[in-house]
Amino acid sequence: MSQPTSHEPSPDLFPGLEISPRIHILVLPTPPDFHCPHCQAHTPFNLYYAAPEALEPQVRAAFDKATRALRADRCDHQDFHCRGCGRAVRVVYMACEIAMSSYLYHPRRVLIGPPRG
């Protein structure tokens, strides 16, 4: 299996991504939407009530290896498949509590897997 590609979060990948005037970091819009650079499909995803995505074991292992340092830095992640091309995607983010039980989500890295074979 080829390695996943790693991307910095950008408005190209997440339409509506912007700097929060409240905490001065990039935050995901609500609801977040992934724009695939390979097939141009939009895939909405949920950070609140997400069911675990069934990734192939070798894809999950490659994603885990590539995000080990970020996950140790108290980051969480969301895995899903692109609606268009079916590539596995991992969005690594940090939840920032801005008020009691109120969060903004700061994306740190986006991993995109190889085409499904």
Short mmCIF file of N, CA, C and O in Angstrom, two decimals:
data_model
loop_
_atom_site.label_atom_id
_atom_site.label_comp_id
_atom_site.label_asym_id
_atom_site.label_seq_id
_atom_site.Cartn_x
_atom_site.Cartn_y
_atom_site.Cartn_z
N MET A 1 0.83 -1.18 0.00
CA MET A 1 0.00 0.00 0.00
C MET A 1 0.88 1.24 0.00
O MET A 1 1.86 1.32 0.72
N SER A 2 0.52 2.21 -0.81
CA SER A 2 1.26 3.47 -0.79
C SER A 2 0.85 4.28 0.44
O SER A 2 -0.21 4.09 1.00
N GLN A 3 1.72 5.18 0.82
CA GLN A 3 1.49 6.00 2.02
C GLN A 3 0.42 7.06 1.75
O GLN A 3 0.29 7.53 0.62
N PRO A 4 -0.30 7.44 2.79
CA PRO A 4 -1.28 8.52 2.61
C PRO A 4 -0.56 9.84 2.36
O PRO A 4 0.58 10.03 2.77
N THR A 5 -1.25 10.74 1.70
CA THR A 5 -0.70 12.08 1.53
C THR A 5 -1.15 12.93 2.71
O THR A 5 -2.26 12.78 3.22
N SER A 6 -0.27 13.82 3.13
CA SER A 6 -0.53 14.67 4.29
C SER A 6 -0.70 16.10 3.82
O SER A 6 0.08 16.59 3.01
N HIS A 7 -1.74 16.77 4.33
CA HIS A 7 -2.06 18.11 3.89
C HIS A 7 -2.29 19.03 5.08
O HIS A 7 -2.84 18.62 6.10
N GLU A 8 -1.88 20.28 4.92
CA GLU A 8 -2.23 21.32 5.89
C GLU A 8 -3.70 21.66 5.68
O GLU A 8 -4.17 21.69 4.54
N PRO A 9 -4.44 21.95 6.74
CA PRO A 9 -5.83 22.38 6.57
C PRO A 9 -5.87 23.68 5.77
O PRO A 9 -5.04 24.57 5.98
N SER A 10 -6.81 23.78 4.85
CA SER A 10 -6.95 24.98 4.04
C SER A 10 -8.41 25.14 3.62
O SER A 10 -9.17 24.16 3.64
N PRO A 11 -8.80 26.34 3.19
CA PRO A 11 -10.17 26.52 2.68
C PRO A 11 -10.45 25.68 1.42
O PRO A 11 -11.59 25.41 1.12
N ASP A 12 -9.39 25.26 0.71
CA ASP A 12 -9.60 24.37 -0.44
C ASP A 12 -10.13 23.01 0.01
O ASP A 12 -10.94 22.40 -0.68
N LEU A 13 -9.64 22.53 1.15
CA LEU A 13 -10.08 21.24 1.67
C LEU A 13 -11.34 21.36 2.53
O LEU A 13 -12.14 20.42 2.60
N PHE A 14 -11.49 22.48 3.22
CA PHE A 14 -12.63 22.70 4.11
C PHE A 14 -13.28 24.04 3.78
O PHE A 14 -12.89 25.07 4.34
N PRO A 15 -14.24 24.08 2.86
CA PRO A 15 -14.91 25.34 2.58
C PRO A 15 -15.49 25.93 3.86
O PRO A 15 -16.07 25.22 4.66
N GLY A 16 -15.28 27.20 4.07
CA GLY A 16 -15.77 27.86 5.28
C GLY A 16 -14.76 27.89 6.41
O GLY A 16 -15.03 28.46 7.46
N LEU A 17 -13.59 27.27 6.21
CA LEU A 17 -12.54 27.31 7.23
C LEU A 17 -12.12 28.76 7.41
O LEU A 17 -11.89 29.48 6.44
N GLU A 18 -12.05 29.21 8.65
CA GLU A 18 -11.67 30.60 8.90
C GLU A 18 -11.00 30.75 10.25
O GLU A 18 -11.07 29.86 11.09
N ILE A 19 -10.36 31.88 10.43
CA ILE A 19 -9.75 32.17 11.72
C ILE A 19 -10.83 32.70 12.66
O ILE A 19 -11.56 33.63 12.31
N SER A 20 -10.92 32.10 13.82
CA SER A 20 -11.91 32.53 14.80
C SER A 20 -11.49 33.85 15.41
O SER A 20 -10.36 33.97 15.90
N PRO A 21 -12.35 34.86 15.41
CA PRO A 21 -11.99 36.12 16.04
C PRO A 21 -11.90 35.98 17.55
O PRO A 21 -11.25 36.77 18.22
N ARG A 22 -12.49 34.92 18.07
CA ARG A 22 -12.50 34.70 19.51
C ARG A 22 -11.19 34.16 20.05
O ARG A 22 -10.72 34.55 21.10
N ILE A 23 -10.60 33.19 19.31
CA ILE A 23 -9.37 32.55 19.81
C ILE A 23 -8.21 32.63 18.83
O ILE A 23 -7.15 32.09 19.08
N HIS A 24 -8.42 33.27 17.68
CA HIS A 24 -7.35 33.57 16.71
C HIS A 24 -6.62 32.34 16.16
O HIS A 24 -5.40 32.37 16.00
N ILE A 25 -7.37 31.27 15.91
CA ILE A 25 -6.83 30.09 15.23
C ILE A 25 -7.84 29.64 14.18
O ILE A 25 -9.02 30.02 14.23
N LEU A 26 -7.38 28.83 13.22
CA LEU A 26 -8.29 28.27 12.23
C LEU A 26 -9.28 27.34 12.89
O LEU A 26 -8.89 26.50 13.73
N VAL A 27 -10.55 27.46 12.53
CA VAL A 27 -11.57 26.56 13.07
C VAL A 27 -12.43 26.03 11.94
O VAL A 27 -12.67 26.70 10.93
N LEU A 28 -12.88 24.80 12.13
CA LEU A 28 -13.76 24.17 11.16
C LEU A 28 -15.14 24.80 11.23
O LEU A 28 -15.60 25.16 12.31
N PRO A 29 -15.80 24.93 10.08
CA PRO A 29 -17.18 25.44 10.09
C PRO A 29 -18.12 24.40 10.68
O PRO A 29 -17.76 23.22 10.81
N THR A 30 -19.31 24.82 11.00
CA THR A 30 -20.33 23.91 11.50
C THR A 30 -21.47 23.88 10.50
O THR A 30 -22.06 24.91 10.24
N PRO A 31 -21.77 22.75 9.91
CA PRO A 31 -21.08 21.46 9.99
C PRO A 31 -19.86 21.45 9.07
O PRO A 31 -19.85 22.13 8.04
N PRO A 32 -18.83 20.68 9.44
CA PRO A 32 -17.65 20.62 8.58
C PRO A 32 -17.92 19.85 7.30
O PRO A 32 -18.76 18.95 7.27
N ASP A 33 -17.22 20.23 6.25
CA ASP A 33 -17.39 19.64 4.93
C ASP A 33 -16.00 19.48 4.31
O ASP A 33 -15.23 20.44 4.29
N PHE A 34 -15.69 18.27 3.84
CA PHE A 34 -14.41 18.00 3.20
C PHE A 34 -14.58 18.08 1.70
O PHE A 34 -15.49 17.47 1.13
N HIS A 35 -13.71 18.84 1.03
CA HIS A 35 -13.72 18.96 -0.43
C HIS A 35 -12.52 18.18 -0.96
O HIS A 35 -11.37 18.58 -0.74
N CYS A 36 -12.77 17.08 -1.63
CA CYS A 36 -11.70 16.19 -2.10
C CYS A 36 -10.90 16.83 -3.23
O CYS A 36 -11.48 17.23 -4.24
N PRO A 37 -9.57 16.90 -3.09
CA PRO A 37 -8.75 17.47 -4.17
C PRO A 37 -8.61 16.53 -5.37
O PRO A 37 -8.17 16.95 -6.43
N HIS A 38 -9.01 15.27 -5.21
CA HIS A 38 -8.86 14.29 -6.29
C HIS A 38 -10.09 14.22 -7.19
O HIS A 38 -9.96 14.16 -8.41
N CYS A 39 -11.29 14.23 -6.58
CA CYS A 39 -12.50 14.06 -7.39
C CYS A 39 -13.46 15.25 -7.27
O CYS A 39 -14.49 15.26 -7.93
N GLN A 40 -13.12 16.22 -6.42
CA GLN A 40 -13.91 17.44 -6.22
C GLN A 40 -15.24 17.21 -5.49
O GLN A 40 -16.05 18.12 -5.41
N ALA A 41 -15.47 16.01 -4.97
CA ALA A 41 -16.71 15.73 -4.23
C ALA A 41 -16.67 16.40 -2.86
O ALA A 41 -15.59 16.60 -2.29
N HIS A 42 -17.84 16.72 -2.34
CA HIS A 42 -17.97 17.26 -0.99
C HIS A 42 -18.51 16.16 -0.09
O HIS A 42 -19.47 15.48 -0.44
N THR A 43 -17.86 15.99 1.06
CA THR A 43 -18.28 14.98 2.03
C THR A 43 -18.44 15.64 3.38
O THR A 43 -17.44 15.99 4.03
N PRO A 44 -19.68 15.85 3.84
CA PRO A 44 -19.86 16.39 5.18
C PRO A 44 -19.49 15.31 6.21
O PRO A 44 -19.64 14.12 5.94
N PHE A 45 -18.98 15.74 7.35
CA PHE A 45 -18.67 14.79 8.41
C PHE A 45 -19.05 15.40 9.75
O PHE A 45 -19.27 16.60 9.86
N ASN A 46 -19.17 14.56 10.75
CA ASN A 46 -19.68 14.97 12.05
C ASN A 46 -18.62 14.75 13.12
O ASN A 46 -18.13 13.64 13.28
N LEU A 47 -18.27 15.79 13.84
CA LEU A 47 -17.29 15.67 14.93
C LEU A 47 -17.94 15.32 16.26
O LEU A 47 -17.26 14.99 17.21
N TYR A 48 -19.25 15.41 16.33
CA TYR A 48 -19.94 15.25 17.62
C TYR A 48 -20.40 13.82 17.88
O TYR A 48 -20.18 13.28 18.95
N TYR A 49 -21.09 13.23 16.92
CA TYR A 49 -21.68 11.91 17.12
C TYR A 49 -21.23 10.95 16.04
O TYR A 49 -22.03 10.31 15.39
N ALA A 50 -19.96 10.89 15.82
CA ALA A 50 -19.44 10.09 14.71
C ALA A 50 -19.35 8.62 15.09
O ALA A 50 -18.88 8.26 16.16
N ALA A 51 -19.82 7.78 14.19
CA ALA A 51 -19.64 6.34 14.35
C ALA A 51 -18.25 6.00 13.83
O ALA A 51 -17.76 6.64 12.90
N PRO A 52 -17.59 5.02 14.43
CA PRO A 52 -16.27 4.65 13.93
C PRO A 52 -16.36 4.19 12.47
O PRO A 52 -17.23 3.42 12.11
N GLU A 53 -15.48 4.70 11.68
CA GLU A 53 -15.46 4.36 10.25
C GLU A 53 -14.66 3.06 10.06
O GLU A 53 -13.61 2.88 10.66
N ALA A 54 -15.18 2.18 9.26
CA ALA A 54 -14.51 0.91 9.01
C ALA A 54 -13.43 1.10 7.94
O ALA A 54 -13.71 1.02 6.75
N LEU A 55 -12.23 1.40 8.38
CA LEU A 55 -11.10 1.54 7.45
C LEU A 55 -10.42 0.19 7.31
O LEU A 55 -10.40 -0.62 8.24
N GLU A 56 -9.83 -0.02 6.14
CA GLU A 56 -9.05 -1.23 5.95
C GLU A 56 -7.88 -1.22 6.93
O GLU A 56 -7.32 -0.16 7.22
N PRO A 57 -7.50 -2.37 7.48
CA PRO A 57 -6.45 -2.40 8.52
C PRO A 57 -5.14 -1.73 8.10
O PRO A 57 -4.53 -1.02 8.89
N GLN A 58 -4.70 -1.93 6.85
CA GLN A 58 -3.44 -1.33 6.43
C GLN A 58 -3.56 0.19 6.31
O GLN A 58 -2.60 0.92 6.57
N VAL A 59 -4.74 0.70 5.93
CA VAL A 59 -4.96 2.15 5.85
C VAL A 59 -4.97 2.74 7.25
O VAL A 59 -4.32 3.75 7.52
N ARG A 60 -5.69 2.10 8.16
CA ARG A 60 -5.73 2.57 9.55
C ARG A 60 -4.33 2.60 10.16
O ARG A 60 -3.94 3.55 10.81
N ALA A 61 -3.54 1.55 9.91
CA ALA A 61 -2.18 1.49 10.44
C ALA A 61 -1.32 2.62 9.89
O ALA A 61 -0.55 3.25 10.63
N ALA A 62 -1.43 2.90 8.59
CA ALA A 62 -0.65 4.00 7.99
C ALA A 62 -1.09 5.34 8.55
O ALA A 62 -0.26 6.21 8.86
N PHE A 63 -2.40 5.54 8.73
CA PHE A 63 -2.92 6.78 9.32
C PHE A 63 -2.42 6.92 10.77
O PHE A 63 -1.98 7.99 11.18
N ASP A 64 -2.49 5.83 11.53
CA ASP A 64 -2.04 5.88 12.93
C ASP A 64 -0.56 6.23 13.02
O ASP A 64 -0.16 7.04 13.86
N LYS A 65 0.25 5.63 12.16
CA LYS A 65 1.68 5.91 12.17
C LYS A 65 1.95 7.38 11.82
O LYS A 65 2.76 8.05 12.46
N ALA A 66 1.25 7.90 10.82
CA ALA A 66 1.46 9.27 10.37
C ALA A 66 0.96 10.32 11.37
O ALA A 66 1.43 11.45 11.36
N THR A 67 0.04 9.94 12.24
CA THR A 67 -0.54 10.91 13.18
C THR A 67 -0.15 10.65 14.63
O THR A 67 -0.69 11.28 15.53
N ARG A 68 0.80 9.77 14.86
CA ARG A 68 1.17 9.40 16.23
C ARG A 68 1.53 10.61 17.08
O ARG A 68 1.05 10.77 18.19
N ALA A 69 2.37 11.50 16.58
CA ALA A 69 2.80 12.67 17.36
C ALA A 69 1.63 13.61 17.64
O ALA A 69 1.52 14.15 18.74
N LEU A 70 0.75 13.80 16.68
CA LEU A 70 -0.40 14.68 16.89
C LEU A 70 -1.37 14.09 17.90
O LEU A 70 -1.93 14.80 18.74
N ARG A 71 -1.59 12.78 17.84
CA ARG A 71 -2.50 12.16 18.80
C ARG A 71 -1.92 12.21 20.21
O ARG A 71 -2.65 12.36 21.17
N ALA A 72 -0.60 12.15 20.33
CA ALA A 72 0.04 12.28 21.65
C ALA A 72 -0.07 13.72 22.17
O ALA A 72 0.04 13.95 23.36
N ASP A 73 -0.32 14.66 21.26
CA ASP A 73 -0.44 16.07 21.61
C ASP A 73 -1.91 16.44 21.90
O ASP A 73 -2.33 17.56 21.67
N ARG A 74 -2.68 15.46 22.35
CA ARG A 74 -4.09 15.63 22.73
C ARG A 74 -5.02 15.97 21.57
O ARG A 74 -6.04 16.61 21.74
N CYS A 75 -4.63 15.57 20.39
CA CYS A 75 -5.50 15.76 19.24
C CYS A 75 -6.39 14.53 19.08
O CYS A 75 -6.03 13.43 19.49
N ASP A 76 -7.52 14.74 18.49
CA ASP A 76 -8.44 13.66 18.18
C ASP A 76 -8.51 13.56 16.66
O ASP A 76 -7.90 14.37 15.96
N HIS A 77 -9.23 12.60 16.14
CA HIS A 77 -9.34 12.49 14.70
C HIS A 77 -10.71 11.94 14.31
O HIS A 77 -11.40 11.35 15.13
N GLN A 78 -11.04 12.17 13.06
CA GLN A 78 -12.25 11.63 12.48
C GLN A 78 -11.88 10.97 11.16
O GLN A 78 -11.20 11.57 10.33
N ASP A 79 -12.27 9.71 11.01
CA ASP A 79 -12.01 8.96 9.79
C ASP A 79 -13.31 8.80 9.01
O ASP A 79 -14.38 8.59 9.60
N PHE A 80 -13.22 8.91 7.69
CA PHE A 80 -14.37 8.69 6.83
C PHE A 80 -13.87 8.43 5.41
O PHE A 80 -12.68 8.54 5.15
N HIS A 81 -14.77 8.08 4.53
CA HIS A 81 -14.44 7.89 3.12
C HIS A 81 -15.05 9.02 2.30
O HIS A 81 -16.17 9.46 2.56
N CYS A 82 -14.31 9.47 1.30
CA CYS A 82 -14.81 10.48 0.37
C CYS A 82 -16.04 9.91 -0.34
O CYS A 82 -16.02 8.76 -0.80
N ARG A 83 -17.09 10.72 -0.44
CA ARG A 83 -18.31 10.29 -1.12
C ARG A 83 -18.10 10.05 -2.61
O ARG A 83 -18.82 9.26 -3.22
N GLY A 84 -17.13 10.74 -3.19
CA GLY A 84 -16.92 10.63 -4.64
C GLY A 84 -16.02 9.47 -5.02
O GLY A 84 -16.45 8.54 -5.70
N CYS A 85 -14.77 9.52 -4.59
CA CYS A 85 -13.78 8.53 -5.04
C CYS A 85 -13.55 7.40 -4.03
O CYS A 85 -12.85 6.43 -4.35
N GLY A 86 -14.10 7.51 -2.84
CA GLY A 86 -13.98 6.44 -1.85
C GLY A 86 -12.66 6.39 -1.11
O GLY A 86 -12.42 5.48 -0.33
N ARG A 87 -11.77 7.37 -1.34
CA ARG A 87 -10.50 7.38 -0.60
C ARG A 87 -10.77 7.55 0.89
O ARG A 87 -11.66 8.28 1.29
N ALA A 88 -9.95 6.91 1.69
CA ALA A 88 -10.03 7.10 3.14
C ALA A 88 -9.46 8.47 3.48
O ALA A 88 -8.48 8.92 2.88
N VAL A 89 -10.08 9.15 4.44
CA VAL A 89 -9.66 10.47 4.87
C VAL A 89 -9.59 10.47 6.40
O VAL A 89 -10.47 9.92 7.06
N ARG A 90 -8.56 11.08 6.94
CA ARG A 90 -8.47 11.31 8.39
C ARG A 90 -8.24 12.80 8.61
O ARG A 90 -7.30 13.37 8.09
N VAL A 91 -9.12 13.40 9.40
CA VAL A 91 -8.98 14.79 9.80
C VAL A 91 -8.55 14.78 11.26
O VAL A 91 -9.25 14.24 12.12
N VAL A 92 -7.36 15.33 11.53
CA VAL A 92 -6.84 15.40 12.90
C VAL A 92 -7.11 16.82 13.39
O VAL A 92 -6.81 17.79 12.70
N TYR A 93 -7.71 16.92 14.57
CA TYR A 93 -8.11 18.23 15.08
C TYR A 93 -7.94 18.30 16.59
O TYR A 93 -7.81 17.28 17.27
N MET A 94 -7.97 19.51 17.08
CA MET A 94 -7.93 19.76 18.52
C MET A 94 -9.21 20.47 18.90
O MET A 94 -9.61 21.43 18.23
N ALA A 95 -9.88 20.00 19.93
CA ALA A 95 -11.09 20.65 20.44
C ALA A 95 -10.67 21.73 21.43
O ALA A 95 -9.92 21.47 22.36
N CYS A 96 -11.16 22.94 21.19
CA CYS A 96 -10.84 24.08 22.06
C CYS A 96 -12.11 24.52 22.77
O CYS A 96 -13.05 24.98 22.11
N GLU A 97 -12.15 24.35 24.07
CA GLU A 97 -13.34 24.75 24.84
C GLU A 97 -13.31 26.26 25.02
O GLU A 97 -12.37 26.82 25.58
N ILE A 98 -14.36 26.93 24.53
CA ILE A 98 -14.41 28.39 24.62
C ILE A 98 -15.36 28.86 25.71
O ILE A 98 -15.31 30.01 26.14
N ALA A 99 -16.22 27.98 26.16
CA ALA A 99 -17.12 28.22 27.29
C ALA A 99 -17.53 26.83 27.76
O ALA A 99 -17.29 25.84 27.06
N MET A 100 -18.14 26.75 28.92
CA MET A 100 -18.50 25.44 29.46
C MET A 100 -19.30 24.64 28.43
O MET A 100 -20.34 25.08 27.96
N SER A 101 -18.75 23.51 28.02
CA SER A 101 -19.35 22.60 27.05
C SER A 101 -19.59 23.21 25.68
O SER A 101 -20.46 22.78 24.93
N SER A 102 -18.84 24.23 25.33
CA SER A 102 -18.93 24.85 24.02
C SER A 102 -17.54 24.82 23.39
O SER A 102 -16.59 25.36 23.95
N TYR A 103 -17.44 24.19 22.22
CA TYR A 103 -16.14 23.95 21.61
C TYR A 103 -16.04 24.51 20.19
O TYR A 103 -17.03 24.59 19.47
N LEU A 104 -14.82 24.86 19.82
CA LEU A 104 -14.45 25.12 18.44
C LEU A 104 -13.41 24.06 18.09
O LEU A 104 -12.66 23.61 18.96
N TYR A 105 -13.36 23.67 16.82
CA TYR A 105 -12.48 22.59 16.41
C TYR A 105 -11.41 23.10 15.45
O TYR A 105 -11.73 23.57 14.37
N HIS A 106 -10.17 22.98 15.91
CA HIS A 106 -9.00 23.48 15.19
C HIS A 106 -8.36 22.32 14.41
O HIS A 106 -7.77 21.41 15.01
N PRO A 107 -8.47 22.32 13.07
CA PRO A 107 -7.86 21.23 12.29
C PRO A 107 -6.35 21.36 12.28
O PRO A 107 -5.80 22.45 12.15
N ARG A 108 -5.67 20.24 12.44
CA ARG A 108 -4.20 20.25 12.48
C ARG A 108 -3.58 19.60 11.26
O ARG A 108 -2.52 20.01 10.80
N ARG A 109 -4.22 18.55 10.72
CA ARG A 109 -3.64 17.81 9.59
C ARG A 109 -4.77 17.03 8.91
O ARG A 109 -5.72 16.61 9.56
N VAL A 110 -4.62 16.82 7.61
CA VAL A 110 -5.55 16.01 6.84
C VAL A 110 -4.74 14.95 6.11
O VAL A 110 -3.77 15.27 5.42
N LEU A 111 -5.12 13.70 6.28
CA LEU A 111 -4.48 12.60 5.57
C LEU A 111 -5.48 12.03 4.57
O LEU A 111 -6.65 11.85 4.91
N ILE A 112 -4.99 11.78 3.37
CA ILE A 112 -5.84 11.21 2.33
C ILE A 112 -5.17 9.93 1.83
O ILE A 112 -3.99 9.96 1.45
N GLY A 113 -5.91 8.84 1.86
CA GLY A 113 -5.37 7.56 1.46
C GLY A 113 -5.30 7.41 -0.05
O GLY A 113 -5.81 8.24 -0.81
N PRO A 114 -4.69 6.33 -0.49
CA PRO A 114 -4.59 6.05 -1.93
C PRO A 114 -5.95 5.66 -2.50
O PRO A 114 -6.88 5.37 -1.73
N PRO A 115 -6.07 5.64 -3.81
CA PRO A 115 -7.35 5.21 -4.41
C PRO A 115 -7.69 3.79 -3.96
O PRO A 115 -6.79 2.98 -3.71
N ARG A 116 -8.95 3.55 -3.81
CA ARG A 116 -9.37 2.20 -3.41
C ARG A 116 -9.17 1.25 -4.57
O ARG A 116 -9.47 1.57 -5.70
N GLY A 117 -8.60 0.09 -4.25
CA GLY A 117 -8.25 -0.85 -5.29
C GLY A 117 -9.30 -1.80 -5.52
O GLY A 117 -9.75 -2.41 -6.31
#
